[in-house]
Amino acid sequence: MPPPLMPNFNNSVKLKYVKLGYQYLINHFLTFTLLPITLTLLLQLRYSPDEYLRLWNSLRFDFVHVLCSAFLIIMISTTYFTSKSHSVYLVNYACFKPPRACRAPFSTFMEHSKLILNSEPKSVDFQMKILERSGLGEETCLPIAIHFIPPSPTLEASGGEAELVIFSAMDSLFEKTGIKPNDVHILIVNCSLFSPTPSLSAMVINKYKMRGNVKSYNLSGMGCSAGLISIDLARDLLQVHKNSNAIVVSTEIITPNYYQGKERSMLVPNCLFRMGGAAVLLSNRRTFRTQAKYRLLHVVRTQKGADDKAFRCVYEEEDREGKVGISLSKDLMAIAGVALKSNITTLGPLVLPTSEQLLFLISLISRKIFNPKGKPYIPDFKQAFEHFCIHAGGRAVIDELQKNLQLSAEHVEASRMTLHRFGNTSSSSLWYELSYIEAKGRMKRGDRVWQIAFGSGFKCNSAVWKCMSSVETMGNNGPWDDCIDRYPVYIPEVVKL
Amino acid sequence: MDSLIIVVLVLPVAYSLFQLCKLIQQRRIQCCYIMHYECFKPSNDRKLTTEFSGDIIMRNKNLGNEQYKFLLRAIVNSGLGEETYGPRNIITGREESPTIADGISEMDEFFISTLDNLFHKSGVSPREIDILVVNVSMLASVPSLTSRIVNHYKMREDIKAFNLSGMGCSASIISIDIVQNIFKSCKNSFAIVLTSESIAPNWYTGSEKSMILTNCLFRSGGCSILLTNNKAMKKRSAFSLKCLIRTHLGAMDEAHSCCKQQEDDHGHLGFFLSKSLTKSASKAFAENLRDLAPRVLPLRELVRYILLNSVTNFVQRYSKVSKKVSLNFKTGVDHFCLHPGGTAVIDGIRKSLELSEKDVEPSRMTLHRFGNTSASSLWYVLGYMEAKNRLKKGDRVLMIGFGSGFKCNSCLWEVLRDLGGGNVWGDSIGNYPPKTLVNPFLEKFGWVYEDN
């Protein structure tokens, strides 16, 4: 019996080198064309030193000439410098580390479920099935008011959770960056489902005694992608206000939104959402240039609300008994895919190298002319980014994105591990993921990070950051400090409870 | 030697040229125009008369006789008229158990009516809108109100939407602040600001005295505003933004806790107003004016103030005459749009700015006709001035709003063309100002003043 044919490695290796060669050629096209031309020109213009001296002496310096040329140079440089957008630096950020007392391991969660939903065993089973496949670990945390049986979501308890999460994150941020609360010019707080009066931003200003002309904004209702919307707003504001510091606080307050009914589509958020928060310091001051960790390159926002199905896929409503909860529709994944495609269509030309864009263009033309049913070419985003932070919305979201963007397991590791350790912390999950990548020592200077988040409405927002200085792993004082050695963890498809 | 002289002469010229170019660049991106604004007038079946308000209060089983009298006194003295509007669930008797649908339908009714009118009158299509800012203080829904509007009007995918909440009665000026800042980065864009308040789910059903006043003052209303920074639209625009000042007194504990949302001892959710509200408001107002005065008043007024102040201080050292010198804001401002938070607020501002009764008439009439519609009330006041044909080209209008936190925000608008004509005030403008603002039910409810 002849030995089984070995797969033909030669061809695939040759293909790899062809691809590399093509990329190198296209991305450095200008160098390859201009270099020979410049060299030949230089060879032609070989003058002797005497000739250069004669050239210099023949120039005349007339006062009018000098004035005109100086005026021209100044006008051009002023126009250039004032129309250039200010760089926005991420100086540092801090994530909230929930206290151990708030842990909600599977056993606690299921026991609570059984006690609260004792009349509906089917709903309890449904919750267990969701939890088994969720990708969450045993160390995720729920706020104290939810640990009560039955949960007691009073306004005071919600305020207490908000104070705990936001103030710890901000204390940590002030400590890490060394700035004083008085030095903050812009404050943006985003929390989707809890919006008391006075606002959370006023609460922060009161606690830290910030200055009287601080520009504060309190965004709410904008879902899990609200963190990137706040970053977008901060960036626009920092273009207008020079030499300013902006703090963005992203969180989600779970206490008032725990669903206490039995409708199945509304029980899913209970299993996924956990306590978390992050505070980020952005600045456009030049003094922070050496100290800053990242520089913001792009923010792209996509709003798919015009489509009715997309609008209704994450919806807050009352169930038949009048209990308030958030219902997730069954076509959530499909809608997320469409929103993602729109977003990367805008983002692609901004970040992809020329080689990928050319390939995409060629495939588009060939599909239009030759083969309309051909598969669209998905540009290789691994060429544009070194790290990916995908919002840890749930296991299905991460799987879907990994498949669509053809990412490897290492690329989505940060998202999966964040989902395991902290759960879905809504708008702040992107910062936990970034913290994971830093804690693992993978962040090097010059690396580009792509943060992508989805939210109700339906929105898909991306932000692109560039690392300015290699981040040290020790003494980072992040939320992963005590457990990074245990990660990555293998998460089975189904955890048997 | 020659070259040295040339260099010495060129440097200052070069520097001044640099500053000139920078100034020109700054001026080019400064504009923010209001093309049109549309205030919301709810349908007639939502009117709340004093008598009806009395009936609603009587329905609350938690109130004792004392609180009942207190409330009726408050309603009679509130300055509200007989034509203010309330939300549907309160009128149909369901104020104790509002559903999410009540809150959302209240907002839907508001924005569909005003935005349809706005798009129709301005000729701008929803797909041309680049920025959308919604501020409703006491409602946070998923998906946000901005998403609802994008869905209803099928707006573009790359729209910049922001949903502010919790920011109190001065939030419309904060929304204008966001739009103004984003305009500096985005050229030739259109923005819509929607400002309103959610009354339906926030009716207080308890009996705490400090929390029950809000039931008497807040009424339904809202406003949609279309803004642009396209210079070509200047001819079609009504107002141009001159300056905007924000002051936040949250650092002071007393100011921060003077109006906040909380649960009372029995767990009823309501809005607590403390007795130090007026003190915090005046402090915030003073600080805001301090930043506002140099940008709004002409130079001679500032010089006069400084000179007079120093002279008075000098004189005061030798004689006991104490005369207060104050800035005359009427030199830089032609019309005042004051937040109609209540008769006390209007009287307070009137006294501190030394305004005449005619200056505060628009605010008083708005309070009478529409009640305190929270963040959108400033736009009803502006509408009153427009309906009375008082706004002429070149006039300057000062808007002042107060909000929880404690904030005081103000902004100055310049009128770009003579304004007038029909708006939300419609036909009832002929009835204003009325001969008397005294509540017609004073005799009927006069017994509330007797102590028994």
Short mmCIF file of C-alpha atoms in Angstrom, two decimals, chain A residues 17-453:
data_model
loop_
_atom_site.label_atom_id
_atom_site.label_comp_id
_atom_site.label_asym_id
_atom_site.label_seq_id
_atom_site.Cartn_x
_atom_site.Cartn_y
_atom_site.Cartn_z
CA TYR A 17 6.64 34.24 -0.36
CA VAL A 18 4.78 35.50 -3.39
CA LYS A 19 2.29 37.24 -1.09
CA LEU A 20 5.10 38.76 1.00
CA GLY A 21 6.91 39.96 -2.10
CA TYR A 22 3.73 41.51 -3.50
CA GLN A 23 3.01 43.33 -0.23
CA TYR A 24 6.55 44.65 0.04
CA LEU A 25 6.49 45.86 -3.56
CA ILE A 26 3.16 47.69 -3.36
CA ASN A 27 3.70 49.23 0.09
CA HIS A 28 7.06 50.67 -0.84
CA PHE A 29 6.08 51.53 -4.39
CA LEU A 30 7.17 55.14 -4.21
CA THR A 31 10.60 54.21 -2.87
CA PHE A 32 11.13 51.72 -5.65
CA THR A 33 10.26 54.22 -8.39
CA LEU A 34 11.83 57.37 -7.00
CA LEU A 35 15.11 55.93 -5.76
CA PRO A 36 16.61 55.09 -9.16
CA ILE A 37 15.47 58.43 -10.60
CA THR A 38 17.06 60.40 -7.73
CA LEU A 39 20.30 58.46 -8.02
CA THR A 40 20.63 59.09 -11.77
CA LEU A 41 19.90 62.79 -11.27
CA LEU A 42 22.57 63.06 -8.58
CA LEU A 43 25.07 61.34 -10.82
CA GLN A 44 24.32 63.83 -13.61
CA LEU A 45 24.70 66.88 -11.37
CA ARG A 46 28.24 66.23 -10.24
CA TYR A 47 29.62 69.71 -9.70
CA SER A 48 32.93 70.65 -8.18
CA PRO A 49 33.05 72.69 -4.96
CA ASP A 50 34.09 75.85 -6.92
CA GLU A 51 30.97 75.73 -9.01
CA TYR A 52 28.82 75.49 -5.86
CA LEU A 53 30.53 78.57 -4.40
CA ARG A 54 29.92 80.56 -7.58
CA LEU A 55 26.23 79.58 -7.54
CA TRP A 56 25.89 80.80 -3.92
CA ASN A 57 27.56 84.17 -4.60
CA SER A 58 25.40 84.86 -7.62
CA LEU A 59 22.24 84.96 -5.49
CA ARG A 60 21.12 88.46 -4.62
CA PHE A 61 19.47 89.34 -1.32
CA ASP A 62 17.03 92.13 -1.95
CA PHE A 63 15.00 93.41 0.98
CA VAL A 64 11.74 93.05 -0.88
CA HIS A 65 12.61 89.55 -1.97
CA VAL A 66 13.45 88.56 1.56
CA LEU A 67 10.24 90.03 2.89
CA CYS A 68 8.08 88.36 0.27
CA SER A 69 9.65 84.96 0.71
CA ALA A 70 9.49 85.25 4.50
CA PHE A 71 5.81 86.21 4.26
CA LEU A 72 5.11 83.27 1.99
CA ILE A 73 6.91 80.82 4.25
CA ILE A 74 5.14 82.14 7.35
CA MET A 75 1.72 82.06 5.73
CA ILE A 76 2.15 78.52 4.51
CA SER A 77 3.48 77.29 7.85
CA THR A 78 0.71 79.03 9.84
CA THR A 79 -1.98 77.56 7.62
CA TYR A 80 -0.37 74.15 7.99
CA PHE A 81 0.00 74.27 11.76
CA THR A 82 -3.42 75.70 12.53
CA SER A 83 -5.27 73.35 10.22
CA LYS A 84 -3.47 70.30 11.54
CA SER A 85 -5.52 68.45 14.07
CA HIS A 86 -4.14 68.21 17.57
CA SER A 87 -2.83 64.83 18.58
CA VAL A 88 -4.86 63.19 21.29
CA TYR A 89 -2.80 61.13 23.72
CA LEU A 90 -4.06 58.47 26.09
CA VAL A 91 -1.88 59.20 29.09
CA ASN A 92 -3.10 56.31 31.21
CA TYR A 93 -6.23 54.48 32.23
CA ALA A 94 -7.47 52.57 35.26
CA CYS A 95 -9.97 49.72 35.47
CA PHE A 96 -12.14 48.99 38.45
CA LYS A 97 -11.16 45.84 40.34
CA PRO A 98 -14.30 44.49 42.03
CA PRO A 99 -13.92 43.36 45.65
CA ARG A 100 -13.94 39.62 46.30
CA ALA A 101 -17.06 39.89 48.41
CA CYS A 102 -19.08 40.66 45.29
CA ARG A 103 -18.12 37.48 43.46
CA ALA A 104 -20.94 35.59 41.80
CA PRO A 105 -19.72 32.09 40.96
CA PHE A 106 -22.00 29.76 39.04
CA SER A 107 -23.26 28.01 42.16
CA THR A 108 -24.33 31.30 43.80
CA PHE A 109 -25.96 32.52 40.65
CA MET A 110 -27.95 29.34 40.05
CA GLU A 111 -29.04 29.19 43.70
CA HIS A 112 -30.34 32.74 43.47
CA SER A 113 -32.08 31.93 40.24
CA LYS A 114 -33.82 28.93 41.74
CA LEU A 115 -35.01 30.92 44.74
CA ILE A 116 -36.28 33.89 42.73
CA LEU A 117 -37.78 31.93 39.86
CA ASN A 118 -39.00 28.97 41.91
CA SER A 119 -42.30 28.93 40.03
CA GLU A 120 -40.63 28.61 36.64
CA PRO A 121 -38.24 25.64 36.46
CA LYS A 122 -38.04 26.00 32.67
CA SER A 123 -36.65 29.52 32.97
CA VAL A 124 -34.12 28.31 35.56
CA ASP A 125 -32.97 25.58 33.18
CA PHE A 126 -32.73 28.12 30.40
CA GLN A 127 -30.52 30.34 32.54
CA MET A 128 -28.30 27.41 33.41
CA LYS A 129 -27.90 26.53 29.73
CA ILE A 130 -26.95 30.12 28.92
CA LEU A 131 -24.46 30.25 31.77
CA GLU A 132 -22.82 26.96 30.73
CA ARG A 133 -22.19 28.25 27.23
CA SER A 134 -21.50 31.86 28.14
CA GLY A 135 -17.72 31.74 28.46
CA LEU A 136 -17.86 33.42 31.88
CA GLY A 137 -15.68 32.25 34.73
CA GLU A 138 -16.19 31.88 38.47
CA GLU A 139 -14.74 35.21 39.48
CA THR A 140 -17.11 37.68 37.82
CA CYS A 141 -18.81 40.11 40.20
CA LEU A 142 -22.31 41.38 40.78
CA PRO A 143 -23.13 44.39 42.97
CA ILE A 144 -24.13 43.82 46.59
CA ALA A 145 -27.79 44.79 46.15
CA ILE A 146 -28.20 41.98 43.65
CA HIS A 147 -26.83 39.43 46.13
CA PHE A 148 -29.85 40.02 48.35
CA ILE A 149 -32.75 37.59 48.07
CA PRO A 150 -34.85 39.09 46.51
CA PRO A 151 -32.58 41.76 44.99
CA SER A 152 -33.22 45.26 46.34
CA PRO A 153 -32.56 47.71 43.54
CA THR A 154 -33.25 50.99 45.31
CA LEU A 155 -31.97 54.31 44.01
CA GLU A 156 -29.66 54.51 46.99
CA ALA A 157 -28.11 51.12 46.26
CA SER A 158 -27.59 52.10 42.60
CA GLY A 159 -25.93 55.31 43.74
CA GLY A 160 -23.76 53.26 46.08
CA GLU A 161 -22.62 50.97 43.27
CA ALA A 162 -21.90 53.98 41.06
CA GLU A 163 -19.82 55.59 43.78
CA LEU A 164 -17.88 52.41 44.45
CA VAL A 165 -17.05 51.73 40.81
CA ILE A 166 -16.41 55.24 39.57
CA PHE A 167 -14.53 56.56 42.60
CA SER A 168 -12.17 53.57 42.81
CA ALA A 169 -11.35 53.82 39.13
CA MET A 170 -10.77 57.56 39.37
CA ASP A 171 -8.64 57.32 42.51
CA SER A 172 -6.49 54.76 40.76
CA LEU A 173 -6.26 56.97 37.66
CA PHE A 174 -5.19 60.05 39.61
CA GLU A 175 -2.57 58.00 41.39
CA LYS A 176 -1.17 56.53 38.19
CA THR A 177 -1.02 59.75 36.21
CA GLY A 178 -0.15 62.16 39.01
CA ILE A 179 -2.53 64.89 37.84
CA LYS A 180 -4.72 66.78 40.26
CA PRO A 181 -8.53 66.84 40.01
CA ASN A 182 -8.28 70.59 39.63
CA ASP A 183 -6.37 70.10 36.41
CA VAL A 184 -9.19 68.37 34.57
CA HIS A 185 -10.90 70.52 31.95
CA ILE A 186 -13.29 68.07 30.36
CA LEU A 187 -15.23 65.25 32.02
CA ILE A 188 -17.39 62.78 30.13
CA VAL A 189 -19.27 60.03 31.96
CA ASN A 190 -21.20 57.35 30.12
CA CYS A 191 -23.51 54.91 31.82
CA SER A 192 -26.33 53.43 29.77
CA LEU A 193 -29.09 52.47 32.13
CA PHE A 194 -28.68 54.56 35.26
CA SER A 195 -29.06 58.27 35.00
CA PRO A 196 -29.95 60.05 38.23
CA THR A 197 -30.39 63.77 38.66
CA PRO A 198 -27.96 65.36 39.41
CA SER A 199 -25.97 63.43 36.86
CA LEU A 200 -23.09 61.03 37.53
CA SER A 201 -20.74 63.65 36.12
CA ALA A 202 -21.98 66.12 38.77
CA MET A 203 -21.38 63.43 41.39
CA VAL A 204 -17.77 63.06 40.24
CA ILE A 205 -17.25 66.83 40.21
CA ASN A 206 -18.62 67.03 43.72
CA LYS A 207 -16.43 64.26 45.10
CA TYR A 208 -13.19 65.53 43.59
CA LYS A 209 -13.97 69.25 43.93
CA MET A 210 -13.18 69.96 40.30
CA ARG A 211 -12.96 73.44 38.93
CA GLY A 212 -16.02 75.59 38.22
CA ASN A 213 -15.55 75.80 34.47
CA VAL A 214 -15.08 72.10 33.86
CA LYS A 215 -16.98 71.00 30.76
CA SER A 216 -18.96 68.01 31.86
CA TYR A 217 -21.15 65.76 29.73
CA ASN A 218 -23.24 62.81 30.84
CA LEU A 219 -24.14 60.38 28.08
CA SER A 220 -26.68 57.67 28.67
CA GLY A 221 -28.68 55.06 26.84
CA MET A 222 -25.98 54.54 24.24
CA GLY A 223 -25.24 50.91 24.97
CA CYS A 224 -22.02 48.94 25.15
CA SER A 225 -20.28 51.06 22.52
CA ALA A 226 -20.76 54.26 24.52
CA GLY A 227 -17.13 54.22 25.67
CA LEU A 228 -15.95 54.85 22.11
CA ILE A 229 -18.63 57.50 21.59
CA SER A 230 -17.25 59.31 24.65
CA ILE A 231 -13.72 59.02 23.25
CA ASP A 232 -15.00 60.51 19.98
CA LEU A 233 -16.59 63.43 21.84
CA ALA A 234 -13.41 63.94 23.89
CA ARG A 235 -11.35 63.99 20.71
CA ASP A 236 -13.60 66.62 19.12
CA LEU A 237 -13.47 68.74 22.26
CA LEU A 238 -9.68 68.45 22.50
CA GLN A 239 -9.37 69.82 18.95
CA VAL A 240 -11.04 72.99 20.16
CA HIS A 241 -9.55 73.39 23.64
CA LYS A 242 -5.77 73.61 23.65
CA ASN A 243 -3.61 72.26 26.45
CA SER A 244 -6.44 70.44 28.12
CA ASN A 245 -6.97 67.19 29.97
CA ALA A 246 -10.09 65.14 29.45
CA ILE A 247 -11.27 62.26 31.63
CA VAL A 248 -13.66 59.70 30.22
CA VAL A 249 -15.44 57.40 32.69
CA SER A 250 -17.17 54.35 31.20
CA THR A 251 -19.29 52.09 33.32
CA GLU A 252 -22.55 50.24 33.53
CA ILE A 253 -24.54 50.15 36.75
CA ILE A 254 -26.18 46.75 37.13
CA THR A 255 -28.27 47.33 40.27
CA PRO A 256 -31.37 48.98 38.81
CA ASN A 257 -31.46 46.78 35.74
CA TYR A 258 -31.54 43.27 37.04
CA TYR A 259 -34.49 41.61 35.38
CA GLN A 260 -36.81 40.03 37.92
CA GLY A 261 -39.33 38.45 35.64
CA LYS A 262 -39.37 35.18 33.74
CA GLU A 263 -39.42 36.07 30.04
CA ARG A 264 -36.62 34.07 28.44
CA SER A 265 -35.26 36.56 25.95
CA MET A 266 -34.89 39.03 28.83
CA LEU A 267 -33.07 36.66 31.18
CA VAL A 268 -29.97 36.53 28.99
CA PRO A 269 -28.53 39.92 30.08
CA ASN A 270 -28.75 38.78 33.72
CA CYS A 271 -26.35 35.95 32.92
CA LEU A 272 -23.87 38.08 31.02
CA PHE A 273 -23.65 41.59 32.47
CA ARG A 274 -21.29 42.10 35.39
CA MET A 275 -19.93 44.93 37.47
CA GLY A 276 -17.06 46.91 35.98
CA GLY A 277 -15.85 50.38 35.08
CA ALA A 278 -12.89 52.26 33.71
CA ALA A 279 -11.52 55.79 33.80
CA VAL A 280 -9.31 57.07 30.98
CA LEU A 281 -7.18 60.22 30.84
CA LEU A 282 -6.83 61.84 27.43
CA SER A 283 -4.83 64.94 26.75
CA ASN A 284 -3.50 67.10 23.95
CA ARG A 285 -0.70 68.60 26.02
CA ARG A 286 2.74 68.25 24.51
CA THR A 287 4.22 67.58 27.95
CA PHE A 288 2.41 64.27 28.05
CA ARG A 289 3.95 63.11 24.82
CA THR A 290 6.74 61.17 26.52
CA GLN A 291 4.53 59.92 29.32
CA ALA A 292 1.56 58.84 27.22
CA LYS A 293 0.86 55.22 26.49
CA TYR A 294 -1.12 55.56 23.29
CA ARG A 295 -2.02 58.06 20.61
CA LEU A 296 -5.48 58.11 19.08
CA LEU A 297 -5.38 57.63 15.33
CA HIS A 298 -8.98 57.16 14.21
CA VAL A 299 -12.51 56.80 15.55
CA VAL A 300 -15.19 55.50 13.18
CA ARG A 301 -18.85 55.44 14.17
CA THR A 302 -21.61 53.56 12.37
CA GLN A 303 -25.29 53.92 13.27
CA LYS A 304 -27.59 51.35 11.77
CA GLY A 305 -30.75 52.68 13.41
CA ALA A 306 -32.35 53.50 10.08
CA ASP A 307 -33.07 49.80 9.62
CA ASP A 308 -36.05 48.74 11.74
CA LYS A 309 -34.78 45.26 12.50
CA ALA A 310 -31.42 46.60 13.63
CA PHE A 311 -33.16 49.18 15.80
CA ARG A 312 -35.29 46.61 17.60
CA CYS A 313 -32.68 43.97 18.24
CA VAL A 314 -31.71 45.25 21.72
CA TYR A 315 -34.79 46.78 23.28
CA GLU A 316 -35.82 47.75 26.79
CA GLU A 317 -39.44 46.93 27.45
CA GLU A 318 -41.85 45.52 29.97
CA ASP A 319 -42.83 41.89 29.89
CA ARG A 320 -46.39 40.67 30.29
CA GLU A 321 -46.26 41.18 34.04
CA GLY A 322 -44.93 44.70 33.79
CA LYS A 323 -41.36 43.86 34.83
CA VAL A 324 -38.72 45.85 32.99
CA GLY A 325 -35.92 44.09 31.14
CA ILE A 326 -33.84 44.20 27.99
CA SER A 327 -34.89 41.80 25.26
CA LEU A 328 -32.32 40.55 22.77
CA SER A 329 -33.67 39.46 19.41
CA LYS A 330 -32.60 36.29 17.65
CA ASP A 331 -30.97 38.05 14.68
CA LEU A 332 -28.49 39.89 16.87
CA MET A 333 -25.50 38.16 15.27
CA ALA A 334 -26.61 38.78 11.72
CA ILE A 335 -27.22 42.45 12.42
CA ALA A 336 -23.86 42.71 14.15
CA GLY A 337 -22.23 41.27 11.05
CA VAL A 338 -23.88 43.86 8.81
CA ALA A 339 -22.93 46.71 11.12
CA LEU A 340 -19.37 45.43 11.26
CA LYS A 341 -19.17 45.34 7.49
CA SER A 342 -20.31 48.98 7.26
CA ASN A 343 -17.81 50.01 9.87
CA ILE A 344 -14.83 48.32 8.27
CA THR A 345 -15.79 49.70 4.88
CA THR A 346 -15.18 53.17 6.30
CA LEU A 347 -12.24 52.12 8.46
CA GLY A 348 -10.43 50.07 5.82
CA PRO A 349 -9.16 52.89 3.61
CA LEU A 350 -7.88 54.71 6.69
CA VAL A 351 -5.77 51.91 8.12
CA LEU A 352 -5.09 49.21 5.53
CA PRO A 353 -1.79 49.22 3.68
CA THR A 354 -1.92 49.95 -0.03
CA SER A 355 -1.38 46.32 -0.96
CA GLU A 356 -4.58 45.20 0.75
CA GLN A 357 -6.60 48.07 -0.63
CA LEU A 358 -5.42 47.26 -4.13
CA LEU A 359 -6.39 43.62 -3.70
CA PHE A 360 -9.79 44.64 -2.43
CA LEU A 361 -10.28 46.98 -5.37
CA ILE A 362 -9.28 44.31 -7.87
CA SER A 363 -11.60 41.77 -6.30
CA LEU A 364 -14.43 44.32 -6.30
CA ILE A 365 -13.93 45.09 -10.00
CA SER A 366 -13.66 41.44 -10.94
CA ARG A 367 -16.82 40.65 -9.01
CA LYS A 368 -18.69 43.44 -10.70
CA ILE A 369 -17.53 42.59 -14.20
CA PHE A 370 -16.86 38.87 -14.26
CA ASN A 371 -18.46 37.02 -11.42
CA PRO A 372 -21.23 38.71 -9.41
CA LYS A 373 -21.70 35.69 -7.17
CA GLY A 374 -18.09 35.43 -6.10
CA LYS A 375 -17.14 35.70 -2.47
CA PRO A 376 -16.09 39.23 -1.49
CA TYR A 377 -12.45 39.62 -0.59
CA ILE A 378 -12.10 40.30 3.11
CA PRO A 379 -9.03 42.48 3.58
CA ASP A 380 -6.44 41.11 5.91
CA PHE A 381 -6.73 43.35 8.95
CA LYS A 382 -3.84 41.59 10.60
CA GLN A 383 -1.65 43.68 8.27
CA ALA A 384 -2.99 46.86 9.77
CA PHE A 385 -3.15 45.98 13.47
CA GLU A 386 -1.04 44.03 15.90
CA HIS A 387 -3.68 43.74 18.63
CA PHE A 388 -7.45 43.43 18.63
CA CYS A 389 -9.79 44.39 21.46
CA ILE A 390 -13.22 43.06 20.61
CA HIS A 391 -16.00 44.00 22.97
CA ALA A 392 -16.61 40.96 25.19
CA GLY A 393 -20.34 41.01 24.54
CA GLY A 394 -20.67 37.27 24.73
CA ARG A 395 -19.03 34.19 23.34
CA ALA A 396 -21.06 34.29 20.13
CA VAL A 397 -19.94 37.84 19.31
CA ILE A 398 -16.26 36.96 19.68
CA ASP A 399 -16.67 33.75 17.64
CA GLU A 400 -18.48 35.61 14.89
CA LEU A 401 -15.86 38.32 14.65
CA GLN A 402 -13.01 35.84 14.73
CA LYS A 403 -14.56 34.04 11.79
CA ASN A 404 -15.42 37.17 9.80
CA LEU A 405 -12.06 38.82 10.19
CA GLN A 406 -10.07 35.56 9.99
CA LEU A 407 -8.30 36.17 13.27
CA SER A 408 -6.22 33.63 15.11
CA ALA A 409 -6.92 32.43 18.63
CA GLU A 410 -4.16 34.63 20.01
CA HIS A 411 -5.71 37.75 18.55
CA VAL A 412 -9.03 37.20 20.31
CA GLU A 413 -7.43 35.84 23.48
CA ALA A 414 -7.71 39.19 25.28
CA SER A 415 -11.46 39.34 24.61
CA ARG A 416 -12.12 35.75 25.65
CA MET A 417 -10.11 36.02 28.84
CA THR A 418 -11.80 39.29 29.80
CA LEU A 419 -15.19 37.67 29.30
CA HIS A 420 -14.02 34.79 31.51
CA ARG A 421 -12.55 36.85 34.32
CA PHE A 422 -14.82 39.92 34.42
CA GLY A 423 -17.89 39.02 32.37
CA ASN A 424 -19.55 41.49 30.04
CA THR A 425 -18.82 44.83 31.72
CA SER A 426 -20.43 46.73 28.82
CA SER A 427 -18.61 49.89 27.73
CA SER A 428 -15.57 49.34 29.95
CA SER A 429 -14.71 45.83 28.67
CA LEU A 430 -12.41 47.24 25.97
CA TRP A 431 -10.17 48.69 28.68
CA TYR A 432 -9.95 45.42 30.59
CA GLU A 433 -8.88 43.76 27.34
CA LEU A 434 -6.22 46.35 26.67
CA SER A 435 -5.01 45.88 30.21
CA TYR A 436 -4.72 42.13 29.58
CA ILE A 437 -2.53 42.65 26.53
CA GLU A 438 -0.29 44.98 28.50
CA ALA A 439 -0.10 42.64 31.48
CA LYS A 440 1.01 39.83 29.17
CA GLY A 441 3.88 42.00 27.99
CA ARG A 442 2.76 41.91 24.38
CA MET A 443 2.41 45.64 23.85
CA LYS A 444 5.46 47.08 22.14
CA ARG A 445 6.18 50.58 20.94
CA GLY A 446 4.65 51.25 17.54
CA ASP A 447 2.00 48.54 17.87
CA ARG A 448 -1.44 49.46 16.65
CA VAL A 449 -4.57 48.41 18.53
CA TRP A 450 -8.08 48.16 17.14
CA GLN A 451 -10.92 48.51 19.65
CA ILE A 452 -14.31 47.54 18.31
CA ALA A 453 -17.62 47.60 20.16
#
